[in-house]
XYZ file of C-alpha atoms in Angstrom:
784
model
C -11.758 -23.302 -3.638
C -9.933 -19.767 -4.046
C -6.831 -20.512 -6.174
C -9.133 -21.594 -9.152
C -10.963 -17.675 -9.259
C -12.071 -15.790 -11.747
C -10.268 -12.685 -10.019
C -7.244 -14.915 -10.244
C -7.095 -15.310 -13.496
C -5.495 -12.765 -15.780
C -7.079 -14.170 -18.973
C -11.110 -12.696 -17.061
C -11.120 -8.919 -18.162
C -11.648 -6.943 -15.395
C -15.165 -6.396 -14.814
C -14.913 -10.200 -14.530
C -12.590 -10.358 -12.512
C -14.024 -7.118 -9.420
C -17.031 -9.303 -10.262
C -15.838 -12.246 -8.968
C -14.079 -11.101 -5.977
C -16.751 -8.124 -5.245
C -19.553 -11.241 -4.170
C -16.809 -13.491 -2.135
C -16.042 -10.148 0.177
C -17.436 -9.903 3.485
C -18.722 -6.644 4.559
C -15.867 -6.211 7.044
C -12.906 -6.835 3.437
C -15.269 -4.634 1.561
C -14.697 -1.441 3.960
C -11.051 -2.877 4.885
C -10.824 -1.228 0.843
C -12.036 1.478 1.612
C -9.347 2.602 4.569
C -5.191 3.072 4.957
C -3.062 3.388 7.528
C 0.752 5.450 7.304
C 2.987 3.039 6.672
C 4.754 3.179 9.788
C 1.661 2.665 12.279
C 2.666 -1.702 10.872
C 6.427 -0.508 11.578
C 8.204 -1.441 14.376
C 11.071 1.339 14.016
C 11.659 1.188 9.880
C 11.583 -3.039 9.810
C 8.720 -3.944 8.741
C 6.078 -5.634 12.178
C 4.153 -9.048 11.110
C 2.136 -8.624 14.434
C 1.077 -5.380 13.257
C -0.479 -6.409 10.582
C -2.239 -8.306 11.181
C -3.802 -6.235 14.048
C -4.443 -3.736 11.605
C -4.603 -5.754 7.796
C -6.175 -8.629 8.614
C -9.170 -8.073 6.177
C -7.178 -5.785 3.647
C -6.757 -2.861 2.782
C -7.446 -0.746 0.616
C -3.933 2.181 0.506
C -0.626 2.085 2.849
C 0.521 5.746 2.927
C 3.181 7.108 2.261
C 6.269 4.163 2.374
C 8.573 6.719 1.132
C 7.423 9.613 2.079
C 6.674 8.354 5.584
C 9.916 7.022 6.442
C 13.832 7.775 5.672
C 14.758 4.411 4.203
C 16.339 4.013 1.285
C 14.994 3.150 -1.839
C 16.595 -0.648 -1.936
C 14.498 -0.517 1.492
C 11.464 0.871 0.641
C 10.882 -1.974 -2.226
C 12.157 -4.931 -0.115
C 9.452 -3.956 2.589
C 6.892 -3.141 -0.072
C 7.252 -6.554 -1.649
C 6.663 -7.512 2.838
C 3.663 -5.900 3.447
C 2.123 -7.230 -0.357
C 3.717 -10.652 0.826
C 1.698 -10.077 3.787
C -1.934 -9.314 2.074
C -1.960 -12.171 -0.089
C -0.698 -14.608 1.904
C -1.837 -13.704 5.266
C -5.075 -12.017 4.610
C -8.872 -14.688 3.512
C -8.977 -13.168 -0.382
C -4.705 -12.416 -0.881
C -6.195 -8.696 -1.815
C -2.384 -6.886 -2.800
C -2.051 -3.005 -0.945
C -2.000 0.416 -3.928
C 1.396 1.705 -2.262
C 0.325 6.139 -2.790
C 2.951 8.493 -2.396
C 3.330 12.152 -3.209
C 5.655 13.585 -6.085
C 5.197 17.022 -6.496
C 8.194 17.828 -7.655
C 9.290 14.953 -8.148
C 9.287 11.361 -5.901
C 8.664 12.472 -2.421
C 11.305 9.465 -0.999
C 14.653 9.824 0.029
C 17.290 9.649 -2.869
C 14.399 10.700 -5.380
C 15.055 12.956 -8.043
C 14.409 16.348 -6.890
C 12.902 17.920 -9.944
C 11.517 22.230 -10.253
C 8.785 22.867 -8.080
C 6.165 23.084 -10.407
C 5.703 26.666 -10.954
C 9.060 26.432 -11.774
C 8.124 23.949 -14.007
C 4.956 25.848 -15.365
C 7.547 28.671 -16.082
C 9.130 26.376 -18.710
C 5.682 26.697 -21.177
C 7.169 23.102 -22.165
C 4.466 19.928 -22.135
C 7.394 17.803 -23.558
C 9.661 18.702 -20.397
C 6.940 17.784 -17.743
C 6.006 14.382 -19.249
C 9.611 13.644 -19.432
C 9.505 14.605 -15.337
C 6.870 12.359 -14.561
C 8.677 9.502 -16.691
C 11.101 9.517 -14.762
C 8.653 10.306 -11.489
C 6.954 6.958 -12.385
C 9.938 4.902 -13.418
C 11.428 5.646 -10.088
C 7.663 4.848 -8.318
C 6.709 2.046 -9.730
C 10.076 0.635 -9.389
C 10.039 0.622 -5.573
C 6.680 -0.377 -5.520
C 4.034 2.438 -5.552
C 1.600 2.785 -7.371
C -0.393 5.561 -6.923
C 0.616 9.470 -6.662
C -1.663 12.213 -5.201
C -0.142 14.482 -8.087
C -0.552 16.798 -10.467
C -2.364 19.949 -8.485
C -4.403 21.804 -10.990
C -5.359 24.515 -8.855
C -5.725 27.678 -10.292
C -3.798 30.156 -8.555
C -4.659 34.051 -8.262
C -3.782 35.024 -5.356
C -0.466 34.878 -4.553
C -1.310 35.206 -0.382
C -1.938 31.745 -0.398
C 0.897 29.177 0.503
C 0.164 26.758 -2.044
C 1.009 28.701 -5.045
C 4.668 26.786 -5.465
C 2.702 23.889 -6.328
C 0.464 24.739 -8.963
C 1.157 25.358 -12.782
C -0.115 29.062 -12.227
C -2.873 31.676 -13.010
C -4.165 30.646 -16.377
C -6.502 26.976 -16.775
C -4.899 26.876 -20.418
C -1.599 26.985 -19.261
C -2.838 25.006 -16.208
C -4.155 22.151 -17.964
C -2.014 21.554 -20.974
C 1.156 21.456 -18.426
C -1.388 19.034 -16.299
C -2.474 16.723 -19.278
C 1.133 16.606 -20.079
C 2.090 14.947 -16.570
C -0.886 12.545 -16.323
C 0.621 11.282 -19.760
C 3.838 10.830 -18.203
C 2.681 9.617 -15.083
C 0.489 7.488 -16.214
C 1.943 5.464 -19.120
C 0.659 4.178 -22.114
C -0.670 1.255 -19.945
C -2.205 2.178 -16.240
C -0.624 -1.376 -15.418
C 3.252 -0.642 -15.299
C 1.913 3.103 -14.828
C 1.001 5.499 -12.147
C -2.422 6.467 -10.967
C -2.361 9.961 -10.970
C -4.540 12.028 -9.241
C -6.076 15.336 -9.561
C -5.845 17.837 -6.991
C -7.512 19.433 -4.953
C -11.197 18.827 -6.173
C -12.214 22.156 -6.991
C -11.512 26.541 -6.506
C -9.583 25.223 -3.305
C -6.693 27.958 -4.422
C -9.118 31.058 -4.485
C -10.037 30.750 -0.690
C -10.969 33.232 1.394
C -8.351 36.449 2.372
C -5.782 32.937 0.464
C -5.419 31.204 3.636
C -5.789 27.534 3.674
C -8.923 25.301 3.806
C -11.126 28.533 4.190
C -13.616 29.347 1.919
C -14.240 29.904 -2.532
C -16.412 32.407 -3.476
C -16.149 31.722 -7.337
C -19.753 31.645 -9.145
C -21.211 29.511 -10.921
C -19.743 29.917 -14.803
C -15.831 31.064 -13.183
C -16.225 28.083 -11.176
C -16.714 25.904 -14.526
C -15.233 28.118 -17.241
C -11.999 28.570 -14.992
C -11.221 26.367 -11.284
C -12.662 23.158 -13.201
C -11.134 23.125 -16.832
C -7.700 22.137 -16.483
C -9.637 18.151 -14.062
C -11.781 17.962 -17.106
C -8.677 18.292 -18.918
C -7.167 15.697 -17.257
C -10.559 13.722 -17.084
C -11.391 13.652 -20.664
C -7.739 14.185 -22.562
C -5.104 11.776 -20.868
C -7.377 9.566 -18.831
C -6.755 10.370 -15.433
C -7.387 7.249 -12.460
C -8.424 9.940 -8.963
C -9.406 12.288 -8.116
C -8.508 13.782 -5.050
C -11.178 16.827 -3.186
C -10.789 19.549 -2.578
C -11.262 20.768 1.613
C -12.896 24.124 1.499
C -16.875 25.186 1.030
C -18.535 26.216 -2.008
C -21.301 28.270 -1.802
C -21.487 26.295 2.497
C -20.864 22.765 1.010
C -17.937 21.266 1.494
C -16.324 19.357 -1.407
C -15.812 16.607 0.542
C -19.415 15.875 0.883
C -21.147 17.894 -2.075
C -22.818 14.467 -5.174
C -23.008 17.824 -7.462
C -19.118 17.434 -8.115
C -17.777 14.276 -6.707
C -20.667 12.282 -8.655
C -22.982 14.571 -11.745
C -19.991 16.970 -13.121
C -17.321 14.183 -12.154
C -19.029 11.043 -13.176
C -22.148 11.713 -14.893
C -20.699 14.739 -16.990
C -17.799 14.087 -17.750
C -17.400 10.153 -17.698
C -14.580 10.054 -15.140
C -14.549 6.170 -13.996
C -11.489 6.212 -11.717
C -11.250 6.891 -7.827
C -11.844 9.690 -5.684
C -9.876 9.424 -2.503
C -10.730 12.175 0.799
C -7.288 14.692 1.276
C -5.921 13.577 4.135
C -8.020 13.789 7.434
C -11.055 15.374 5.041
C -13.608 13.190 5.640
C -13.453 14.385 9.882
C -13.064 16.741 8.297
C -17.308 17.458 7.571
C -17.605 16.778 11.375
C -14.395 18.570 13.485
C -13.790 21.275 10.857
C -16.764 22.220 8.902
C -19.952 20.227 11.681
C -22.262 19.346 8.920
C -22.285 16.028 9.911
C -22.729 14.816 13.715
C -20.441 11.716 14.238
C -18.175 9.996 12.161
C -20.346 7.566 10.580
C -22.582 10.098 9.514
C -19.760 11.760 7.787
C -18.393 8.630 5.978
C -22.120 8.283 4.614
C -22.228 11.795 3.543
C -18.999 11.189 1.780
C -19.451 7.957 0.258
C -22.802 9.374 -0.490
C -21.012 12.415 -2.680
C -18.724 9.717 -4.271
C -15.691 9.699 -2.156
C -14.153 6.033 -1.784
C -11.622 5.874 0.119
C -10.085 7.681 3.274
C -7.071 8.833 3.281
C -4.333 9.050 5.204
C -5.535 6.497 8.114
C -8.751 4.744 8.505
C -11.054 6.422 11.201
C -14.040 7.521 9.811
C -14.305 4.348 7.415
C -13.813 2.100 9.560
C -15.790 0.002 12.452
C -17.799 3.812 13.178
C -19.247 2.731 9.390
C -19.327 -0.862 9.354
C -21.534 -0.619 12.745
C -23.897 1.987 10.701
C -24.105 -0.339 7.476
C -25.144 -3.262 10.298
C -27.892 -1.335 11.404
C -28.989 -0.183 8.215
C -28.026 3.915 8.341
C -26.055 3.583 4.689
C -26.261 1.718 2.341
C -24.154 -2.003 1.623
C -24.742 -0.805 -1.683
C -23.089 1.720 -1.103
C -20.075 0.336 0.006
C -19.969 -2.010 -3.216
C -19.619 0.877 -5.234
C -16.725 2.302 -4.184
C -15.309 -0.540 -3.139
C -16.176 -1.626 -6.914
C -13.678 1.495 -8.345
C -11.200 0.631 -6.027
C -11.136 -3.283 -6.875
C -11.192 -2.253 -10.871
C -7.373 0.063 -9.968
C -5.942 -2.133 -8.156
C -6.321 -4.927 -11.404
C -5.951 -2.004 -13.846
C -2.703 -1.657 -11.536
C -1.251 -5.151 -12.580
C -1.319 -5.594 -8.844
C -2.537 -9.516 -8.411
C -0.404 -10.188 -11.350
C 2.493 -8.182 -10.103
C 2.756 -7.611 -7.006
C 5.674 -7.271 -6.069
C 9.301 -5.722 -7.402
C 13.643 -6.485 -7.945
C 15.093 -4.825 -5.762
C 18.658 -4.989 -7.233
C 17.236 -2.929 -10.327
C 16.382 0.306 -8.243
C 18.585 3.040 -10.134
C 16.865 6.455 -8.567
C 18.871 9.785 -9.681
C 20.393 8.929 -12.712
C 23.387 11.102 -14.798
C 20.537 11.015 -16.843
C 17.767 11.991 -14.468
C 19.684 14.312 -12.350
C 20.481 16.056 -15.917
C 16.561 16.172 -17.202
C 16.132 17.615 -13.525
C 18.685 20.725 -14.187
C 17.614 20.790 -17.838
C 14.551 22.526 -16.365
C 15.904 23.828 -14.072
C 17.477 26.030 -16.756
C 14.106 26.803 -18.834
C 12.672 27.721 -15.396
C 13.974 30.218 -15.386
C 12.825 34.156 -15.904
C 14.693 36.730 -15.943
C 12.939 40.102 -14.790
C 14.826 42.459 -14.978
C 18.164 43.053 -17.286
C 19.339 46.814 -17.378
C 22.245 48.131 -19.162
C 23.012 44.804 -19.596
C 24.744 43.784 -16.101
C 23.668 40.105 -16.945
C 25.697 37.524 -18.454
C 28.326 38.215 -15.927
C 31.953 37.737 -16.753
C 33.812 34.812 -15.355
C 36.990 36.648 -15.009
C 35.911 39.279 -12.270
C 37.893 40.242 -10.075
C 36.014 39.865 -7.813
C 31.775 39.042 -6.341
C 29.529 39.168 -3.844
C 27.540 36.657 -2.916
C 24.834 37.997 0.160
C 22.132 35.748 1.392
C 19.468 33.703 3.632
C 19.473 31.651 0.390
C 23.206 31.312 -1.033
C 24.435 28.908 1.555
C 21.527 26.708 1.964
C 21.472 23.398 0.336
C 18.460 23.207 2.197
C 16.012 25.860 0.761
C 16.413 25.234 -3.128
C 13.469 22.817 -2.227
C 9.734 23.404 -2.550
C 7.208 21.590 -0.175
C 6.039 18.407 -0.845
C 9.845 18.002 -2.129
C 11.981 15.363 0.258
C 14.836 17.345 1.813
C 11.974 19.513 3.092
C 9.332 17.557 4.053
C 10.821 14.987 6.356
C 11.493 18.250 8.511
C 8.046 17.475 9.522
C 8.415 14.543 10.928
C 9.899 15.588 13.116
C 6.602 17.873 14.060
C 3.921 15.188 13.529
C 3.314 14.992 17.469
C 2.532 18.583 17.445
C -0.058 18.330 13.774
C -1.011 14.614 15.582
C -3.006 16.737 17.923
C -4.681 18.983 15.249
C -5.786 15.415 13.033
C -6.285 12.796 15.390
C -3.923 11.342 13.523
C -1.410 8.275 15.222
C 2.591 9.296 15.164
C 5.375 8.309 13.990
C 7.539 6.884 16.468
C 11.873 6.790 15.764
C 12.141 8.148 12.599
C 15.320 10.615 12.725
C 15.691 13.006 10.056
C 18.575 12.700 7.681
C 21.105 14.706 6.367
C 21.821 12.645 3.253
C 18.345 13.274 1.033
C 20.138 13.785 -2.485
C 23.074 15.083 -3.429
C 23.075 18.886 -4.198
C 25.449 22.245 -4.457
C 24.832 25.615 -2.736
C 24.505 28.861 -4.683
C 27.717 30.286 -3.753
C 29.848 26.617 -4.563
C 28.351 27.118 -7.805
C 29.690 30.578 -8.613
C 32.817 29.625 -7.337
C 32.625 26.756 -9.479
C 32.039 28.949 -12.633
C 34.614 31.679 -12.202
C 38.545 31.266 -12.701
C 41.200 31.133 -10.559
C 41.789 34.687 -10.402
C 38.344 35.326 -9.242
C 37.378 36.230 -5.478
C 34.233 35.031 -3.977
C 32.855 37.083 -1.277
C 29.975 35.540 0.593
C 28.066 37.064 3.539
C 24.801 36.134 5.182
C 23.031 38.905 6.204
C 20.821 37.863 8.243
C 17.670 34.765 8.765
C 14.991 34.293 5.591
C 12.783 34.783 8.530
C 14.493 36.889 11.355
C 13.850 40.427 12.481
C 18.275 40.088 13.618
C 20.288 42.772 11.021
C 23.340 41.961 12.659
C 24.499 41.003 9.819
C 24.148 43.142 7.694
C 27.285 44.855 8.354
C 29.353 41.795 6.787
C 27.378 41.638 3.658
C 27.753 45.576 3.050
C 31.902 44.776 3.135
C 31.536 42.058 0.830
C 29.773 44.226 -1.256
C 32.027 47.095 -0.952
C 35.150 44.920 -1.709
C 33.838 43.495 -5.197
C 32.842 44.063 -8.255
C 29.648 43.380 -8.465
C 27.237 41.777 -5.623
C 25.196 38.497 -6.316
C 22.225 39.001 -3.884
C 20.209 35.368 -3.517
C 16.775 35.812 -1.307
C 13.901 34.359 -0.360
C 11.511 32.112 0.771
C 11.747 28.934 2.956
C 9.768 26.148 1.287
C 7.801 23.450 3.855
C 4.748 22.738 6.765
C 6.776 23.207 9.979
C 6.714 26.715 11.650
C 9.337 28.611 10.166
C 8.929 28.331 6.534
C 6.929 30.858 4.944
C 5.519 29.595 1.452
C 4.573 26.047 1.203
C 0.580 24.508 3.103
C -0.507 26.570 5.504
C 2.552 29.116 5.460
C 0.000 31.685 3.861
C 0.526 35.390 3.689
C -0.631 39.064 4.543
C 1.872 40.576 3.765
C 3.743 39.195 0.254
C 7.563 41.717 0.398
C 9.700 39.975 0.501
C 9.765 38.040 4.903
C 11.839 39.111 7.190
C 14.453 42.404 6.937
C 15.619 40.988 2.495
C 14.324 43.392 1.785
C 16.629 46.302 3.946
C 19.360 43.590 3.254
C 19.021 44.209 -0.568
C 18.633 48.066 0.323
C 21.476 48.078 2.573
C 23.335 45.940 0.177
C 22.417 48.869 -3.376
C 23.533 51.362 -1.172
C 27.210 50.697 -1.250
C 26.898 51.194 -5.048
C 27.407 47.953 -5.804
C 25.529 46.679 -8.928
C 23.425 44.341 -7.614
C 21.778 41.310 -9.154
C 19.284 40.097 -7.491
C 17.976 35.991 -7.423
C 14.690 34.952 -6.080
C 14.726 31.614 -4.046
C 11.158 31.470 -3.318
C 7.903 30.063 -3.989
C 5.017 32.415 -4.742
C 5.009 36.228 -7.078
C 6.974 39.526 -4.549
C 5.748 42.546 -4.104
C 9.041 43.763 -4.988
C 7.813 47.723 -3.499
C 11.230 49.998 -4.764
C 13.811 46.712 -5.677
C 12.010 46.641 -8.863
C 12.983 50.324 -9.336
C 16.184 50.251 -8.007
C 18.304 46.958 -8.641
C 19.492 46.979 -12.475
C 18.949 42.527 -13.132
C 16.497 39.992 -11.481
C 16.386 37.102 -11.784
C 13.209 33.905 -10.167
C 14.533 30.956 -10.052
C 11.829 30.060 -7.831
C 12.221 26.501 -5.829
C 14.895 25.337 -8.641
C 16.225 21.260 -5.981
C 19.137 19.512 -6.287
C 20.211 20.882 -10.045
C 18.894 24.382 -8.923
C 22.208 26.210 -8.280
C 24.009 25.243 -10.901
C 21.522 26.311 -13.100
C 20.897 29.448 -11.587
C 24.947 29.156 -12.083
C 24.576 28.840 -15.648
C 22.765 31.672 -16.014
C 23.898 34.271 -14.563
C 27.021 33.454 -16.174
C 25.923 33.500 -20.008
C 26.385 29.346 -20.230
C 22.238 29.087 -20.445
C 20.221 32.149 -22.308
C 17.566 32.408 -20.431
C 13.913 31.934 -21.796
C 11.288 31.484 -18.767
C 7.673 33.118 -19.406
C 6.107 33.807 -15.379
C 3.393 31.336 -15.317
C 1.887 34.275 -12.885
C 1.376 37.823 -12.641
C 3.625 39.460 -9.996
C 1.204 42.219 -7.780
C 2.542 45.676 -6.899
C 1.482 44.896 -3.947
C -0.900 42.569 -2.323
C -3.876 45.443 -2.132
C -4.091 44.568 -5.507
C -4.815 40.282 -5.850
C -5.829 38.484 -6.211
C -4.585 39.912 -10.448
C -4.113 38.562 -13.135
C -4.753 39.181 -16.937
C -7.647 37.323 -17.466
C -9.354 39.133 -16.273
C -13.561 40.843 -17.510
C -13.631 44.122 -19.126
C -15.467 45.906 -16.186
C -12.129 44.692 -13.583
C -8.094 45.326 -13.837
C -8.218 48.816 -13.092
C -10.418 50.956 -10.840
C -13.421 53.521 -12.700
C -12.256 55.599 -13.037
C -9.672 56.956 -11.859
C -8.002 53.307 -12.837
C -5.396 53.669 -10.743
C -5.646 53.846 -7.001
C -5.328 56.450 -4.450
C -0.977 55.167 -3.250
C -0.162 52.614 -5.893
C -1.246 51.485 -9.517
C -3.325 49.339 -10.187
C -1.255 47.613 -13.676
C 0.819 44.232 -12.520
C 4.922 44.839 -11.148
C 5.451 42.013 -13.802
C 2.865 40.485 -16.087
C 1.748 37.072 -17.186
C 3.802 34.982 -19.538
C 6.621 37.100 -18.936
C 10.570 36.932 -19.360
C 13.710 39.372 -20.772
C 16.133 36.463 -23.036
C 19.483 38.433 -23.657
C 19.151 38.302 -26.673
C 15.954 40.249 -28.263
C 12.940 38.718 -30.612
C 10.713 39.889 -33.515
C 7.193 38.966 -34.912
C 6.409 39.785 -38.247
C 4.242 38.115 -41.069
C 0.893 37.439 -39.412
C -1.431 35.133 -41.264
C -4.794 33.148 -40.537
C -6.625 31.656 -42.489
C -10.124 31.152 -42.714
C -11.114 34.911 -42.611
C -14.162 33.929 -41.600
C -15.587 29.696 -40.088
C -17.914 27.818 -39.131
C -18.772 26.067 -35.559
C -16.522 23.053 -35.621
C -14.153 24.283 -37.997
C -9.722 25.367 -37.659
C -8.250 28.148 -38.152
C -4.286 27.688 -39.280
C -2.381 30.959 -37.577
C 0.713 31.473 -38.793
C 3.487 34.010 -37.004
C 6.801 34.064 -38.029
C 9.647 34.482 -35.271
C 13.566 36.576 -35.648
C 16.092 36.264 -33.517
C 17.843 39.893 -33.996
C 20.678 40.027 -31.226
C 24.050 37.990 -31.443
C 23.548 34.654 -29.430
C 21.010 31.866 -29.564
C 18.201 31.827 -27.065
C 14.371 31.297 -26.624
C 11.022 33.276 -27.324
C 7.640 32.015 -26.237
C 5.041 32.603 -28.945
C 1.900 33.494 -26.455
C -2.046 32.457 -28.585
C -3.996 35.541 -27.192
C -7.707 36.053 -28.055
C -11.356 37.959 -26.758
C -14.963 37.625 -28.363
C -17.212 39.826 -27.610
C -21.012 37.420 -27.226
C -24.357 38.320 -26.191
C -25.465 38.778 -22.671
C -21.980 37.326 -20.736
C -19.196 39.119 -20.098
C -16.051 38.126 -21.817
C -11.881 37.996 -20.119
C -9.960 39.970 -22.496
C -7.456 37.524 -23.640
C -7.763 33.907 -23.329
C -4.633 32.422 -24.020
C -5.475 29.322 -26.843
C -2.387 28.895 -28.276
C 1.509 28.895 -26.730
C 5.098 27.646 -28.468
C 8.743 27.753 -26.615
C 11.013 27.665 -30.427
C 14.626 27.818 -29.795
C 15.921 30.342 -32.319
C 19.392 31.272 -34.093
C 21.215 34.525 -34.476
C 19.364 36.405 -37.350
C 17.375 33.004 -37.627
C 13.607 33.224 -37.947
C 10.785 30.197 -37.731
C 7.540 30.095 -37.659
C 5.408 28.824 -35.757
C 1.517 27.826 -36.860
C -1.325 27.338 -34.693
C -5.206 24.963 -35.313
C -7.504 27.002 -33.524
C -10.433 25.156 -33.214
C -13.342 27.362 -33.259
C -14.856 25.243 -30.769
C -12.003 25.936 -28.109
C -13.437 29.432 -27.784
C -17.143 27.689 -26.546
C -18.227 29.660 -23.245
C -21.424 29.276 -20.785
C -24.344 31.485 -22.383
C -26.599 33.482 -20.224
C -28.448 30.004 -19.439
C -25.901 27.757 -19.185
C -25.177 26.451 -21.988
C -21.754 25.829 -23.782
C -21.943 27.346 -27.297
C -20.661 29.409 -29.129
C -21.374 32.630 -30.463
C -21.039 34.150 -34.544
C -18.901 37.370 -34.736
C -15.877 38.629 -34.984
C -12.357 37.930 -32.579
C -9.567 38.978 -32.172
C -6.396 37.017 -32.537
C -3.356 38.375 -30.739
C 0.316 37.441 -30.575
C 3.170 37.859 -27.906
C 5.857 37.707 -25.880
C 3.716 37.953 -22.837
C -0.169 39.181 -21.959
C 1.129 42.629 -22.670
C 3.491 42.738 -24.487
C 1.282 41.985 -28.109
C 3.581 41.945 -31.712
C 0.393 41.142 -33.456
C -2.966 41.149 -33.874
C -6.108 39.918 -36.066
C -9.057 38.736 -36.095
C -11.331 36.376 -37.624
C -14.717 35.512 -38.352
C -17.287 33.047 -36.593
C -20.578 32.444 -39.274
C -23.348 30.955 -38.775
C -26.062 30.635 -36.064
C -25.163 29.738 -31.944
C -24.059 26.427 -31.901
C -24.635 24.614 -28.911
C -21.589 22.142 -28.198
C -22.534 18.369 -27.124
C -19.882 16.002 -27.062
C -17.347 18.272 -29.690
C -15.037 20.205 -26.764
C -11.425 21.276 -27.768
C -9.800 21.723 -24.884
C -6.616 22.849 -27.103
C -4.818 24.164 -29.714
C -2.355 22.500 -31.642
C 1.082 23.781 -32.472
C 4.922 23.530 -34.989
C 7.732 24.685 -36.247
C 9.204 24.890 -39.755
C 12.126 27.272 -40.685
């Protein structure tokens, strides 16, 4: 009897339970586990429909797509609906297999009422993995409480092309920084046990961010060694160091082979080399794209066979190629059932690991979103994410007793534009746009889903400034222009406000999202990196009044600031700081918080420099032999790792021990950091190395460690790094991972260009091949 089945026995191993359940499944039931449905496909309005579920879920289902993210239900309703979905599957299908409910959570759980943290590029600017883990822990708690199990995050793309619209979703340009923050995210999201955690999905596998022309879904042109050492590195670290549960393929092609059909990527590297045991889920519509976009498959069934053979287990966001046509192809012998079994086995194993069979329901009465503690964490991360780019004459911090302040710009009194593209306040707009997008993706469309305005409690930057100053300070406001518009009709009002003020705070930047009025986000790629619309002209008009200007950037990608970087005395990069971002910006502007964020990505002077990044080969970074372009310098506007403070720091007393080390050994690198200013502040101590080796060029600098430290005025703190010699491994001319003997330069600094202390050590012995001893990260400690 089914009630006595091994797969229902929680005391049996996952392998035993999977073996038993798989042996009982029909072909139809197996194929159902490889598919998915949008949540609104089983809804009538916002209510669960047993009739629709009976039609679609009769044989079970692998995933339900975005219960919270593709609806406008409140958290308690979401939990109740999750229970109804699971109850239907358990009681109305033959084998009672629960579904995985997957969601998006790039900057917080993308659902109504959930805490929205700063966008990923801002989180990366904290250079603080512990905060990333704390953020992901909140996301895990919120998602689990409403019955979700699987997250389509983190984004581990290494972003070196600012034109690409999804830069904001990444942790920046450096593989070490991306990997360390990605591992921290995965650990926080999955928790100590997956049965109480959320399956993290690293995406987009791989090289998606380095597309031709910076365009979404376009081909990437990457060499073998660059692919391994830069773009695969964060994914490998997530698999080996954090036990990553899921991978999502990228949309694009590499050397003529779409990633979703690449057995080399999804099986040979991921599973056979790295030992990955989780599931591979398709990026939305990626299986069908093999037919309709890449034109490598002649039919949906052939596309399904290609994807399964490559190692792609689950089709998202709805069952298309992995449906009836796949079943028919198996029955006709075109696709072996053993291939289906392989993927089904992985899906079932993950469902058991997630505890779905043993705890399929949640207690809706216990749901609590966006608690005071969670909001405080969002504000703390926003504080840490803000980067001070310029502060000539110590214009900042502002005096709260100023007689008058002008607050100007399209993002000054705009709550919506504080959020990134995969945050609920932005993404809910796409539900209105679904019918238009459905024509592109051949997908079912939502019905009766209305956009909501009460997504999360937020204040604008204007109102945060008003709350910060005293009653005697006059705060003048003028919008000036829109984010993306050619009208200058509002300039006169903005100029008048600036003329009446002691200082003008001009808030400009982007609107993030997927709709056509957005300037940053998925498929919102740019060919020009200046401020969108007429915002640069607005800044010029305000600057020309002679009133001191503080420029606040609320945006998603590095911006080429043209004359602004030279002329405007104070510039603050706030990225998309989300629900507590306005308060955090006001805290920084008026000195209640000392900014200490550092850039995780290089700012170009001009779009013509792209890609521009610090870790280039010796032959890169300049035009030989003239060095610069005809029109501009080849140097970046602001380098990787850059960020100022309201105080100053000195580095001294570099110690490196031992002076000579062999492969497998550890090297201790120690540096003192002194706060020479008058106020407490944060510095990020950055450790870079360089080694010249035979035959293969190495980057001029590689980040190998970092530590954010808070130092009081006059205080000295000692930062100690333990660097494994094996961290310096590279792929040699024979494509073997090796450590080479020779001198290693060690550079400690406040940014990739601001190196304060340098030294070296020697690697002795013979060239050593690294097998099973790969080391991803250095360890750091603090004393004093």
